[in-house]
């Protein structure tokens, strides 16, 4: 198992207060055969120098300095430089348990899976987590059949199976797939494609990734129109599953589209933003529902719920 080189790719921007903790948690991994690719995405603070300082301490560290292009562009730059057979992505304001990479590698090796996934824990900025604590990994759940995938991908584990950073992927999966430059919610555009390539997925329900909730992060900011990128991604998935004739999968994404459309509609009312752009997203929803909802296997009541929003949006939203 230890002969597998894993590339750990860390996109970095304006996180000087969090970066050392992140890098330290990678350096101390019990799985040692890793290369650590730190991508300084034109960070205006001292992140670039912090990366260079760590590079002097550990020969496994490579540093890329580039103009700011966003999270997706930074990940893609790391992928271009990576030499490993597998990739792991870690956001630079987060950190990981010392056994995360070992556990993920063991997941793909012991089960024959293409991708391994662990769960994660939301932590506060000042919360103290012992990343060296003992863990009971237990057994891996092997996910291969469509019915299991649908349950995991769009059930209680939706976030775990959508984000980029709690997984290990074969490098070969990224020959054609890249993260979309300029988008937030970039995982929503990408992870489903990677999971679809996997014949088998190993899942372990142990939180080995620590996601730091901070107000100054992209996802912690007040509502901006960039959040609508999520609807773009969901719409892309809806079209994808319709093309494949997978109407159950289409409906799960339509459900998400409805939830986030209503949420964003309400969000733009408060700062009184220009909501004309939302009209186009509503047209997408309405057209899709009226054309496709009867093809799904859901109950009549649920179908009527989708149609209600499509035909009477103001009345529907007022009730929510």
PDB file of C-alpha atoms in Angstrom:
ATOM      1  CA  UNK A   1       0.000   0.000   0.000  1.00  0.00           C
ATOM      2  CA  UNK A   2       2.824   2.412   0.821  1.00  0.00           C
ATOM      3  CA  UNK A   3       4.132   2.347  -2.742  1.00  0.00           C
ATOM      4  CA  UNK A   4       1.205   4.493  -3.957  1.00  0.00           C
ATOM      5  CA  UNK A   5       2.191   8.137  -4.367  1.00  0.00           C
ATOM      6  CA  UNK A   6      -0.621  10.490  -3.354  1.00  0.00           C
ATOM      7  CA  UNK A   7      -0.629  14.116  -4.496  1.00  0.00           C
ATOM      8  CA  UNK A   8      -2.161  16.409  -1.883  1.00  0.00           C
ATOM      9  CA  UNK A   9      -3.280  19.613  -3.595  1.00  0.00           C
ATOM     10  CA  UNK A  10      -3.919  22.723  -1.500  1.00  0.00           C
ATOM     11  CA  UNK A  11      -5.276  25.891  -3.205  1.00  0.00           C
ATOM     12  CA  UNK A  12      -4.317  28.930  -1.131  1.00  0.00           C
ATOM     13  CA  UNK A  13      -5.656  32.473  -0.982  1.00  0.00           C
ATOM     14  CA  UNK A  14      -5.679  34.991   1.865  1.00  0.00           C
ATOM     15  CA  UNK A  15      -5.568  32.477   4.728  1.00  0.00           C
ATOM     16  CA  UNK A  16      -2.336  33.338   6.521  1.00  0.00           C
ATOM     17  CA  UNK A  17      -3.923  32.775   9.938  1.00  0.00           C
ATOM     18  CA  UNK A  18      -5.082  29.254   9.048  1.00  0.00           C
ATOM     19  CA  UNK A  19      -2.472  27.964   6.615  1.00  0.00           C
ATOM     20  CA  UNK A  20       0.181  26.720   9.081  1.00  0.00           C
ATOM     21  CA  UNK A  21      -2.365  24.508  10.869  1.00  0.00           C
ATOM     22  CA  UNK A  22      -3.477  23.089   7.536  1.00  0.00           C
ATOM     23  CA  UNK A  23       0.040  22.317   6.317  1.00  0.00           C
ATOM     24  CA  UNK A  24       1.103  20.885   9.678  1.00  0.00           C
ATOM     25  CA  UNK A  25      -1.796  18.443   9.573  1.00  0.00           C
ATOM     26  CA  UNK A  26      -0.662  17.221   6.145  1.00  0.00           C
ATOM     27  CA  UNK A  27       3.012  16.926   7.018  1.00  0.00           C
ATOM     28  CA  UNK A  28       2.246  14.711  10.030  1.00  0.00           C
ATOM     29  CA  UNK A  29       0.152  12.196   8.089  1.00  0.00           C
ATOM     30  CA  UNK A  30       0.809   8.579   9.035  1.00  0.00           C
ATOM     31  CA  UNK A  31       0.829   7.795   5.309  1.00  0.00           C
ATOM     32  CA  UNK A  32       4.192   9.196   4.253  1.00  0.00           C
ATOM     33  CA  UNK A  33       4.334   8.612   0.494  1.00  0.00           C
ATOM     34  CA  UNK A  34       2.796  11.934  -0.449  1.00  0.00           C
ATOM     35  CA  UNK A  35       3.734  15.031  -2.394  1.00  0.00           C
ATOM     36  CA  UNK A  36       2.254  18.236  -1.053  1.00  0.00           C
ATOM     37  CA  UNK A  37       1.440  20.813  -3.714  1.00  0.00           C
ATOM     38  CA  UNK A  38       0.806  24.264  -2.278  1.00  0.00           C
ATOM     39  CA  UNK A  39      -0.783  26.562  -4.849  1.00  0.00           C
ATOM     40  CA  UNK A  40      -0.406  30.228  -3.915  1.00  0.00           C
ATOM     41  CA  UNK A  41      -3.221  31.747  -5.970  1.00  0.00           C
ATOM     42  CA  UNK A  42      -1.829  35.288  -5.952  1.00  0.00           C
ATOM     43  CA  UNK A  43      -2.565  35.691  -2.264  1.00  0.00           C
ATOM     44  CA  UNK A  44      -2.097  39.320  -1.117  1.00  0.00           C
ATOM     45  CA  UNK A  45      -1.040  38.358   2.420  1.00  0.00           C
ATOM     46  CA  UNK A  46       1.975  36.360   3.631  1.00  0.00           C
ATOM     47  CA  UNK A  47       0.723  32.981   2.367  1.00  0.00           C
ATOM     48  CA  UNK A  48       3.336  32.843  -0.379  1.00  0.00           C
ATOM     49  CA  UNK A  49       6.177  33.246   2.093  1.00  0.00           C
ATOM     50  CA  UNK A  50       4.632  30.738   4.499  1.00  0.00           C
ATOM     51  CA  UNK A  51       4.603  28.208   1.658  1.00  0.00           C
ATOM     52  CA  UNK A  52       8.270  28.860   0.886  1.00  0.00           C
ATOM     53  CA  UNK A  53       9.209  28.483   4.551  1.00  0.00           C
ATOM     54  CA  UNK A  54       7.505  25.079   4.729  1.00  0.00           C
ATOM     55  CA  UNK A  55       9.141  24.012   1.475  1.00  0.00           C
ATOM     56  CA  UNK A  56      12.527  24.407   3.184  1.00  0.00           C
ATOM     57  CA  UNK A  57      11.406  22.132   6.019  1.00  0.00           C
ATOM     58  CA  UNK A  58       9.947  19.232   4.019  1.00  0.00           C
ATOM     59  CA  UNK A  59      11.269  17.941   0.689  1.00  0.00           C
ATOM     60  CA  UNK A  60       7.828  16.574  -0.212  1.00  0.00           C
ATOM     61  CA  UNK A  61       6.476  20.098  -0.579  1.00  0.00           C
ATOM     62  CA  UNK A  62       6.203  21.824  -3.961  1.00  0.00           C
ATOM     63  CA  UNK A  63       5.071  25.428  -4.258  1.00  0.00           C
ATOM     64  CA  UNK A  64       3.307  27.077  -7.171  1.00  0.00           C
ATOM     65  CA  UNK A  65       2.965  30.865  -7.282  1.00  0.00           C
ATOM     66  CA  UNK A  66       0.432  32.134  -9.799  1.00  0.00           C
ATOM     67  CA  UNK A  67      -1.832  35.057 -10.589  1.00  0.00           C
ATOM     68  CA  UNK A  68      -5.169  34.948  -8.839  1.00  0.00           C
ATOM     69  CA  UNK A  69      -7.616  32.838 -10.796  1.00  0.00           C
ATOM     70  CA  UNK A  70      -9.910  31.472  -8.116  1.00  0.00           C
ATOM     71  CA  UNK A  71     -10.252  28.149  -6.350  1.00  0.00           C
ATOM     72  CA  UNK A  72     -10.956  26.078  -9.458  1.00  0.00           C
ATOM     73  CA  UNK A  73      -8.011  27.528 -11.354  1.00  0.00           C
ATOM     74  CA  UNK A  74      -5.710  26.877  -8.391  1.00  0.00           C
ATOM     75  CA  UNK A  75      -6.834  23.253  -8.128  1.00  0.00           C
ATOM     76  CA  UNK A  76      -6.311  22.800 -11.853  1.00  0.00           C
ATOM     77  CA  UNK A  77      -2.799  24.250 -11.572  1.00  0.00           C
ATOM     78  CA  UNK A  78      -2.024  21.736  -8.841  1.00  0.00           C
ATOM     79  CA  UNK A  79      -3.375  18.895 -10.962  1.00  0.00           C
ATOM     80  CA  UNK A  80      -1.090  19.894 -13.849  1.00  0.00           C
ATOM     81  CA  UNK A  81       1.930  19.674 -11.533  1.00  0.00           C
ATOM     82  CA  UNK A  82       0.910  16.495  -9.694  1.00  0.00           C
ATOM     83  CA  UNK A  83       2.853  13.247 -10.174  1.00  0.00           C
ATOM     84  CA  UNK A  84       0.839  10.959  -7.903  1.00  0.00           C
ATOM     85  CA  UNK A  85      -1.379   8.041  -8.879  1.00  0.00           C
ATOM     86  CA  UNK A  86      -4.104   9.479  -6.644  1.00  0.00           C
ATOM     87  CA  UNK A  87      -5.172  13.004  -5.699  1.00  0.00           C
ATOM     88  CA  UNK A  88      -6.503  14.439  -2.445  1.00  0.00           C
ATOM     89  CA  UNK A  89      -7.728  18.049  -2.215  1.00  0.00           C
ATOM     90  CA  UNK A  90      -7.622  20.057   0.996  1.00  0.00           C
ATOM     91  CA  UNK A  91      -8.840  23.627   1.388  1.00  0.00           C
ATOM     92  CA  UNK A  92      -6.209  25.819   2.994  1.00  0.00           C
ATOM     93  CA  UNK A  93      -8.326  27.018   5.918  1.00  0.00           C
ATOM     94  CA  UNK A  94      -9.216  23.460   6.926  1.00  0.00           C
ATOM     95  CA  UNK A  95      -7.166  20.610   8.402  1.00  0.00           C
ATOM     96  CA  UNK A  96      -7.233  16.830   8.620  1.00  0.00           C
ATOM     97  CA  UNK A  97      -6.746  13.961  11.040  1.00  0.00           C
ATOM     98  CA  UNK A  98      -3.297  12.399  10.911  1.00  0.00           C
ATOM     99  CA  UNK A  99      -4.772   9.156   9.548  1.00  0.00           C
ATOM    100  CA  UNK A 100      -7.041  10.588   6.876  1.00  0.00           C
ATOM    101  CA  UNK A 101      -4.868   9.825   3.865  1.00  0.00           C
ATOM    102  CA  UNK A 102      -3.879   6.416   5.235  1.00  0.00           C
ATOM    103  CA  UNK A 103      -7.554   5.571   5.718  1.00  0.00           C
ATOM    104  CA  UNK A 104      -8.536   6.719   2.230  1.00  0.00           C
ATOM    105  CA  UNK A 105      -5.682   4.806   0.576  1.00  0.00           C
ATOM    106  CA  UNK A 106      -6.618   1.705   2.554  1.00  0.00           C
ATOM    107  CA  UNK A 107     -10.187   2.200   1.369  1.00  0.00           C
ATOM    108  CA  UNK A 108      -9.332   1.961  -2.321  1.00  0.00           C
ATOM    109  CA  UNK A 109      -6.725  -0.782  -1.877  1.00  0.00           C
ATOM    110  CA  UNK A 110      -8.651  -3.114   0.439  1.00  0.00           C
ATOM    111  CA  UNK A 111     -11.982  -2.889  -1.378  1.00  0.00           C
ATOM    112  CA  UNK A 112     -10.927  -2.411  -4.980  1.00  0.00           C
ATOM    113  CA  UNK A 113     -12.854   0.857  -5.113  1.00  0.00           C
ATOM    114  CA  UNK A 114     -11.912   3.688  -7.458  1.00  0.00           C
ATOM    115  CA  UNK A 115     -12.728   6.464  -4.988  1.00  0.00           C
ATOM    116  CA  UNK A 116     -12.772   6.493  -1.189  1.00  0.00           C
ATOM    117  CA  UNK A 117     -14.759   8.990   0.884  1.00  0.00           C
ATOM    118  CA  UNK A 118     -14.680   9.836   4.592  1.00  0.00           C
ATOM    119  CA  UNK A 119     -17.080  12.035   6.533  1.00  0.00           C
ATOM    120  CA  UNK A 120     -16.188  15.452   7.924  1.00  0.00           C
ATOM    121  CA  UNK A 121     -16.792  17.586  10.991  1.00  0.00           C
ATOM    122  CA  UNK A 122     -17.756  21.259  11.048  1.00  0.00           C
ATOM    123  CA  UNK A 123     -15.506  23.041  13.532  1.00  0.00           C
ATOM    124  CA  UNK A 124     -15.326  26.606  14.801  1.00  0.00           C
ATOM    125  CA  UNK A 125     -12.264  28.759  14.206  1.00  0.00           C
ATOM    126  CA  UNK A 126     -11.201  28.575  17.850  1.00  0.00           C
ATOM    127  CA  UNK A 127     -12.225  24.955  18.420  1.00  0.00           C
ATOM    128  CA  UNK A 128      -9.453  22.602  19.517  1.00  0.00           C
ATOM    129  CA  UNK A 129      -9.356  19.222  17.791  1.00  0.00           C
ATOM    130  CA  UNK A 130      -6.792  16.530  18.562  1.00  0.00           C
ATOM    131  CA  UNK A 131      -5.792  15.321  15.099  1.00  0.00           C
ATOM    132  CA  UNK A 132      -3.625  12.602  16.685  1.00  0.00           C
ATOM    133  CA  UNK A 133      -6.445  11.000  18.648  1.00  0.00           C
ATOM    134  CA  UNK A 134      -7.162   7.325  18.189  1.00  0.00           C
ATOM    135  CA  UNK A 135      -9.945   6.450  15.771  1.00  0.00           C
ATOM    136  CA  UNK A 136     -11.971   3.331  15.133  1.00  0.00           C
ATOM    137  CA  UNK A 137     -12.252   3.201  11.368  1.00  0.00           C
ATOM    138  CA  UNK A 138     -14.493   0.132  11.333  1.00  0.00           C
ATOM    139  CA  UNK A 139     -15.507  -1.226   7.949  1.00  0.00           C
ATOM    140  CA  UNK A 140     -15.974   0.462   4.598  1.00  0.00           C
ATOM    141  CA  UNK A 141     -19.373   0.638   2.941  1.00  0.00           C
ATOM    142  CA  UNK A 142     -18.971  -0.300  -0.710  1.00  0.00           C
ATOM    143  CA  UNK A 143     -21.259   1.666  -3.003  1.00  0.00           C
ATOM    144  CA  UNK A 144     -21.738   0.420  -6.538  1.00  0.00           C
ATOM    145  CA  UNK A 145     -25.411  -0.103  -7.388  1.00  0.00           C
ATOM    146  CA  UNK A 146     -27.468   2.844  -8.655  1.00  0.00           C
ATOM    147  CA  UNK A 147     -30.000   2.551  -5.858  1.00  0.00           C
ATOM    148  CA  UNK A 148     -27.243   2.895  -3.239  1.00  0.00           C
ATOM    149  CA  UNK A 149     -25.602   5.766  -5.097  1.00  0.00           C
ATOM    150  CA  UNK A 150     -28.887   7.656  -5.302  1.00  0.00           C
ATOM    151  CA  UNK A 151     -29.467   7.189  -1.575  1.00  0.00           C
ATOM    152  CA  UNK A 152     -25.986   8.383  -0.598  1.00  0.00           C
ATOM    153  CA  UNK A 153     -25.495  11.131  -3.183  1.00  0.00           C
ATOM    154  CA  UNK A 154     -28.876  12.792  -2.633  1.00  0.00           C
ATOM    155  CA  UNK A 155     -29.781  11.751   0.890  1.00  0.00           C
ATOM    156  CA  UNK A 156     -28.354  12.728   4.274  1.00  0.00           C
ATOM    157  CA  UNK A 157     -24.814  12.390   2.894  1.00  0.00           C
ATOM    158  CA  UNK A 158     -25.359  14.848   0.046  1.00  0.00           C
ATOM    159  CA  UNK A 159     -22.696  17.304   1.201  1.00  0.00           C
ATOM    160  CA  UNK A 160     -20.139  14.570   1.839  1.00  0.00           C
ATOM    161  CA  UNK A 161     -20.594  13.244  -1.682  1.00  0.00           C
ATOM    162  CA  UNK A 162     -20.569  16.690  -3.331  1.00  0.00           C
ATOM    163  CA  UNK A 163     -17.569  18.498  -1.854  1.00  0.00           C
ATOM    164  CA  UNK A 164     -14.137  17.900  -3.376  1.00  0.00           C
ATOM    165  CA  UNK A 165     -12.044  17.641  -0.255  1.00  0.00           C
ATOM    166  CA  UNK A 166     -12.860  14.489   1.754  1.00  0.00           C
ATOM    167  CA  UNK A 167     -12.007  12.015  -0.971  1.00  0.00           C
ATOM    168  CA  UNK A 168      -9.208  10.287  -2.800  1.00  0.00           C
ATOM    169  CA  UNK A 169      -9.441  10.075  -6.592  1.00  0.00           C
ATOM    170  CA  UNK A 170      -7.458   8.263  -9.289  1.00  0.00           C
ATOM    171  CA  UNK A 171      -5.297  10.723 -11.205  1.00  0.00           C
ATOM    172  CA  UNK A 172      -6.584   9.217 -14.450  1.00  0.00           C
ATOM    173  CA  UNK A 173     -10.063  10.626 -13.787  1.00  0.00           C
ATOM    174  CA  UNK A 174      -8.721  14.149 -14.320  1.00  0.00           C
ATOM    175  CA  UNK A 175      -7.475  13.627 -17.863  1.00  0.00           C
ATOM    176  CA  UNK A 176     -10.720  15.066 -19.195  1.00  0.00           C
ATOM    177  CA  UNK A 177     -12.351  16.588 -16.105  1.00  0.00           C
ATOM    178  CA  UNK A 178     -11.269  19.962 -14.750  1.00  0.00           C
ATOM    179  CA  UNK A 179     -12.747  22.388 -12.230  1.00  0.00           C
ATOM    180  CA  UNK A 180     -14.673  25.285 -13.866  1.00  0.00           C
ATOM    181  CA  UNK A 181     -12.691  28.511 -13.633  1.00  0.00           C
ATOM    182  CA  UNK A 182     -14.540  31.502 -12.249  1.00  0.00           C
ATOM    183  CA  UNK A 183     -17.309  29.530 -10.556  1.00  0.00           C
ATOM    184  CA  UNK A 184     -18.089  29.157  -6.886  1.00  0.00           C
ATOM    185  CA  UNK A 185     -19.820  25.917  -5.918  1.00  0.00           C
ATOM    186  CA  UNK A 186     -17.260  24.396  -8.279  1.00  0.00           C
ATOM    187  CA  UNK A 187     -17.704  21.001  -6.602  1.00  0.00           C
ATOM    188  CA  UNK A 188     -21.335  20.953  -7.751  1.00  0.00           C
ATOM    189  CA  UNK A 189     -20.152  21.100 -11.362  1.00  0.00           C
ATOM    190  CA  UNK A 190     -17.470  18.461 -10.984  1.00  0.00           C
ATOM    191  CA  UNK A 191     -17.777  15.824  -8.263  1.00  0.00           C
ATOM    192  CA  UNK A 192     -20.770  14.048  -9.801  1.00  0.00           C
ATOM    193  CA  UNK A 193     -18.746  13.457 -12.981  1.00  0.00           C
ATOM    194  CA  UNK A 194     -15.889  11.920 -11.008  1.00  0.00           C
ATOM    195  CA  UNK A 195     -18.202   9.708  -8.952  1.00  0.00           C
ATOM    196  CA  UNK A 196     -19.922   8.591 -12.137  1.00  0.00           C
ATOM    197  CA  UNK A 197     -16.595   7.328 -13.495  1.00  0.00           C
ATOM    198  CA  UNK A 198     -16.101   5.172 -10.391  1.00  0.00           C
ATOM    199  CA  UNK A 199     -17.359   1.600 -10.668  1.00  0.00           C
ATOM    200  CA  UNK A 200     -17.107   1.266  -6.897  1.00  0.00           C
ATOM    201  CA  UNK A 201     -16.874   3.824  -4.095  1.00  0.00           C
ATOM    202  CA  UNK A 202     -15.676   3.044  -0.567  1.00  0.00           C
ATOM    203  CA  UNK A 203     -17.279   5.120   2.185  1.00  0.00           C
ATOM    204  CA  UNK A 204     -16.218   5.282   5.807  1.00  0.00           C
ATOM    205  CA  UNK A 205     -18.426   7.172   8.216  1.00  0.00           C
ATOM    206  CA  UNK A 206     -15.641   8.606  10.348  1.00  0.00           C
ATOM    207  CA  UNK A 207     -14.978  12.396  10.403  1.00  0.00           C
ATOM    208  CA  UNK A 208     -11.336  12.715   9.397  1.00  0.00           C
ATOM    209  CA  UNK A 209     -11.623  16.076   7.647  1.00  0.00           C
ATOM    210  CA  UNK A 210     -12.177  19.225   9.722  1.00  0.00           C
ATOM    211  CA  UNK A 211     -14.086  21.932   7.885  1.00  0.00           C
ATOM    212  CA  UNK A 212     -13.501  25.309   9.553  1.00  0.00           C
ATOM    213  CA  UNK A 213     -16.589  27.534   9.529  1.00  0.00           C
ATOM    214  CA  UNK A 214     -15.458  31.132   9.256  1.00  0.00           C
ATOM    215  CA  UNK A 215     -17.424  34.225   8.302  1.00  0.00           C
ATOM    216  CA  UNK A 216     -14.743  35.615   5.982  1.00  0.00           C
ATOM    217  CA  UNK A 217     -14.655  32.571   3.697  1.00  0.00           C
ATOM    218  CA  UNK A 218     -16.348  32.532   0.297  1.00  0.00           C
ATOM    219  CA  UNK A 219     -19.192  30.430   1.667  1.00  0.00           C
ATOM    220  CA  UNK A 220     -19.491  32.557   4.803  1.00  0.00           C
ATOM    221  CA  UNK A 221     -20.031  35.832   2.960  1.00  0.00           C
ATOM    222  CA  UNK A 222     -23.379  37.585   2.613  1.00  0.00           C
ATOM    223  CA  UNK A 223     -25.472  36.574  -0.385  1.00  0.00           C
ATOM    224  CA  UNK A 224     -24.059  37.522  -3.764  1.00  0.00           C
ATOM    225  CA  UNK A 225     -25.257  36.708  -7.244  1.00  0.00           C
ATOM    226  CA  UNK A 226     -22.330  34.319  -7.611  1.00  0.00           C
ATOM    227  CA  UNK A 227     -24.293  31.933  -5.419  1.00  0.00           C
ATOM    228  CA  UNK A 228     -26.492  31.386  -8.465  1.00  0.00           C
ATOM    229  CA  UNK A 229     -23.661  29.305  -9.909  1.00  0.00           C
ATOM    230  CA  UNK A 230     -25.131  26.504  -7.822  1.00  0.00           C
ATOM    231  CA  UNK A 231     -28.317  26.650  -9.875  1.00  0.00           C
ATOM    232  CA  UNK A 232     -26.219  26.519 -13.043  1.00  0.00           C
ATOM    233  CA  UNK A 233     -24.541  23.371 -11.772  1.00  0.00           C
ATOM    234  CA  UNK A 234     -27.790  21.706 -10.728  1.00  0.00           C
ATOM    235  CA  UNK A 235     -29.371  22.581 -14.075  1.00  0.00           C
ATOM    236  CA  UNK A 236     -26.393  20.986 -15.820  1.00  0.00           C
ATOM    237  CA  UNK A 237     -26.915  17.810 -13.807  1.00  0.00           C
ATOM    238  CA  UNK A 238     -30.640  17.802 -14.563  1.00  0.00           C
ATOM    239  CA  UNK A 239     -29.912  17.903 -18.296  1.00  0.00           C
ATOM    240  CA  UNK A 240     -27.270  15.221 -17.891  1.00  0.00           C
ATOM    241  CA  UNK A 241     -29.613  12.764 -16.201  1.00  0.00           C
ATOM    242  CA  UNK A 242     -32.438  13.508 -18.610  1.00  0.00           C
ATOM    243  CA  UNK A 243     -30.088  12.656 -21.476  1.00  0.00           C
ATOM    244  CA  UNK A 244     -29.286   9.356 -19.755  1.00  0.00           C
ATOM    245  CA  UNK A 245     -32.976   8.667 -19.120  1.00  0.00           C
ATOM    246  CA  UNK A 246     -32.340   8.527 -15.355  1.00  0.00           C
ATOM    247  CA  UNK A 247     -35.513  10.273 -14.208  1.00  0.00           C
ATOM    248  CA  UNK A 248     -35.078   9.421 -10.521  1.00  0.00           C
ATOM    249  CA  UNK A 249     -31.722  11.215 -10.565  1.00  0.00           C
ATOM    250  CA  UNK A 250     -33.239  14.098 -12.526  1.00  0.00           C
ATOM    251  CA  UNK A 251     -35.971  14.531  -9.908  1.00  0.00           C
ATOM    252  CA  UNK A 252     -33.483  14.614  -7.037  1.00  0.00           C
ATOM    253  CA  UNK A 253     -31.690  17.490  -8.737  1.00  0.00           C
ATOM    254  CA  UNK A 254     -34.946  19.232  -9.622  1.00  0.00           C
ATOM    255  CA  UNK A 255     -35.787  19.074  -5.908  1.00  0.00           C
ATOM    256  CA  UNK A 256     -32.490  20.798  -5.095  1.00  0.00           C
ATOM    257  CA  UNK A 257     -33.064  23.382  -7.813  1.00  0.00           C
ATOM    258  CA  UNK A 258     -36.443  24.250  -6.306  1.00  0.00           C
ATOM    259  CA  UNK A 259     -35.026  24.552  -2.778  1.00  0.00           C
ATOM    260  CA  UNK A 260     -32.165  26.843  -3.767  1.00  0.00           C
ATOM    261  CA  UNK A 261     -34.216  28.905  -6.220  1.00  0.00           C
ATOM    262  CA  UNK A 262     -36.718  29.748  -3.476  1.00  0.00           C
ATOM    263  CA  UNK A 263     -33.921  30.419  -0.977  1.00  0.00           C
ATOM    264  CA  UNK A 264     -32.081  32.728  -3.348  1.00  0.00           C
ATOM    265  CA  UNK A 265     -35.280  34.494  -4.410  1.00  0.00           C
ATOM    266  CA  UNK A 266     -35.922  35.392  -0.776  1.00  0.00           C
ATOM    267  CA  UNK A 267     -32.287  36.386  -0.246  1.00  0.00           C
ATOM    268  CA  UNK A 268     -32.277  38.962  -3.031  1.00  0.00           C
ATOM    269  CA  UNK A 269     -35.425  40.603  -1.648  1.00  0.00           C
ATOM    270  CA  UNK A 270     -33.674  41.755   1.527  1.00  0.00           C
ATOM    271  CA  UNK A 271     -30.916  43.877  -0.050  1.00  0.00           C
ATOM    272  CA  UNK A 272     -33.338  44.664  -2.902  1.00  0.00           C
ATOM    273  CA  UNK A 273     -30.995  43.419  -5.593  1.00  0.00           C
ATOM    274  CA  UNK A 274     -31.864  43.372  -9.261  1.00  0.00           C
ATOM    275  CA  UNK A 275     -33.820  40.145  -9.563  1.00  0.00           C
ATOM    276  CA  UNK A 276     -34.139  40.120 -13.350  1.00  0.00           C
ATOM    277  CA  UNK A 277     -31.433  37.471 -13.510  1.00  0.00           C
ATOM    278  CA  UNK A 278     -33.607  35.189 -11.390  1.00  0.00           C
ATOM    279  CA  UNK A 279     -36.289  35.303 -14.056  1.00  0.00           C
ATOM    280  CA  UNK A 280     -34.046  33.281 -16.354  1.00  0.00           C
ATOM    281  CA  UNK A 281     -33.510  30.681 -13.652  1.00  0.00           C
ATOM    282  CA  UNK A 282     -37.260  30.473 -13.126  1.00  0.00           C
ATOM    283  CA  UNK A 283     -37.783  29.962 -16.865  1.00  0.00           C
ATOM    284  CA  UNK A 284     -35.328  27.068 -16.717  1.00  0.00           C
ATOM    285  CA  UNK A 285     -37.263  25.517 -13.831  1.00  0.00           C
ATOM    286  CA  UNK A 286     -40.682  26.006 -15.401  1.00  0.00           C
ATOM    287  CA  UNK A 287     -39.680  24.648 -18.797  1.00  0.00           C
ATOM    288  CA  UNK A 288     -38.055  21.594 -17.253  1.00  0.00           C
ATOM    289  CA  UNK A 289     -40.992  20.811 -14.955  1.00  0.00           C
ATOM    290  CA  UNK A 290     -43.697  21.131 -17.560  1.00  0.00           C
ATOM    291  CA  UNK A 291     -41.743  19.035 -20.037  1.00  0.00           C
ATOM    292  CA  UNK A 292     -40.378  16.304 -17.792  1.00  0.00           C
ATOM    293  CA  UNK A 293     -42.081  15.968 -14.409  1.00  0.00           C
ATOM    294  CA  UNK A 294     -44.686  13.473 -15.625  1.00  0.00           C
ATOM    295  CA  UNK A 295     -41.875  11.120 -16.687  1.00  0.00           C
ATOM    296  CA  UNK A 296     -40.728  10.678 -13.095  1.00  0.00           C
ATOM    297  CA  UNK A 297     -41.884   7.955 -10.707  1.00  0.00           C
ATOM    298  CA  UNK A 298     -42.753  10.228  -7.800  1.00  0.00           C
ATOM    299  CA  UNK A 299     -46.255  10.556  -6.342  1.00  0.00           C
ATOM    300  CA  UNK A 300     -48.951  12.732  -7.908  1.00  0.00           C
ATOM    301  CA  UNK A 301     -48.805  14.958  -4.836  1.00  0.00           C
ATOM    302  CA  UNK A 302     -45.090  15.627  -5.326  1.00  0.00           C
ATOM    303  CA  UNK A 303     -45.580  16.246  -9.034  1.00  0.00           C
ATOM    304  CA  UNK A 304     -48.269  18.803  -8.254  1.00  0.00           C
ATOM    305  CA  UNK A 305     -45.883  20.511  -5.841  1.00  0.00           C
ATOM    306  CA  UNK A 306     -43.379  21.078  -8.635  1.00  0.00           C
ATOM    307  CA  UNK A 307     -46.105  22.245 -11.010  1.00  0.00           C
ATOM    308  CA  UNK A 308     -47.519  24.625  -8.376  1.00  0.00           C
ATOM    309  CA  UNK A 309     -44.258  26.582  -8.259  1.00  0.00           C
ATOM    310  CA  UNK A 310     -43.982  26.526 -12.057  1.00  0.00           C
ATOM    311  CA  UNK A 311     -47.461  28.010 -12.560  1.00  0.00           C
ATOM    312  CA  UNK A 312     -47.978  30.108  -9.435  1.00  0.00           C
ATOM    313  CA  UNK A 313     -44.498  31.148  -8.207  1.00  0.00           C
ATOM    314  CA  UNK A 314     -45.580  34.102  -6.066  1.00  0.00           C
ATOM    315  CA  UNK A 315     -48.189  32.080  -4.193  1.00  0.00           C
ATOM    316  CA  UNK A 316     -45.792  29.174  -3.696  1.00  0.00           C
ATOM    317  CA  UNK A 317     -42.962  31.329  -2.372  1.00  0.00           C
ATOM    318  CA  UNK A 318     -45.207  33.259   0.033  1.00  0.00           C
ATOM    319  CA  UNK A 319     -46.149  29.977   1.698  1.00  0.00           C
ATOM    320  CA  UNK A 320     -42.516  28.983   2.212  1.00  0.00           C
TER     321      UNK A 320
END
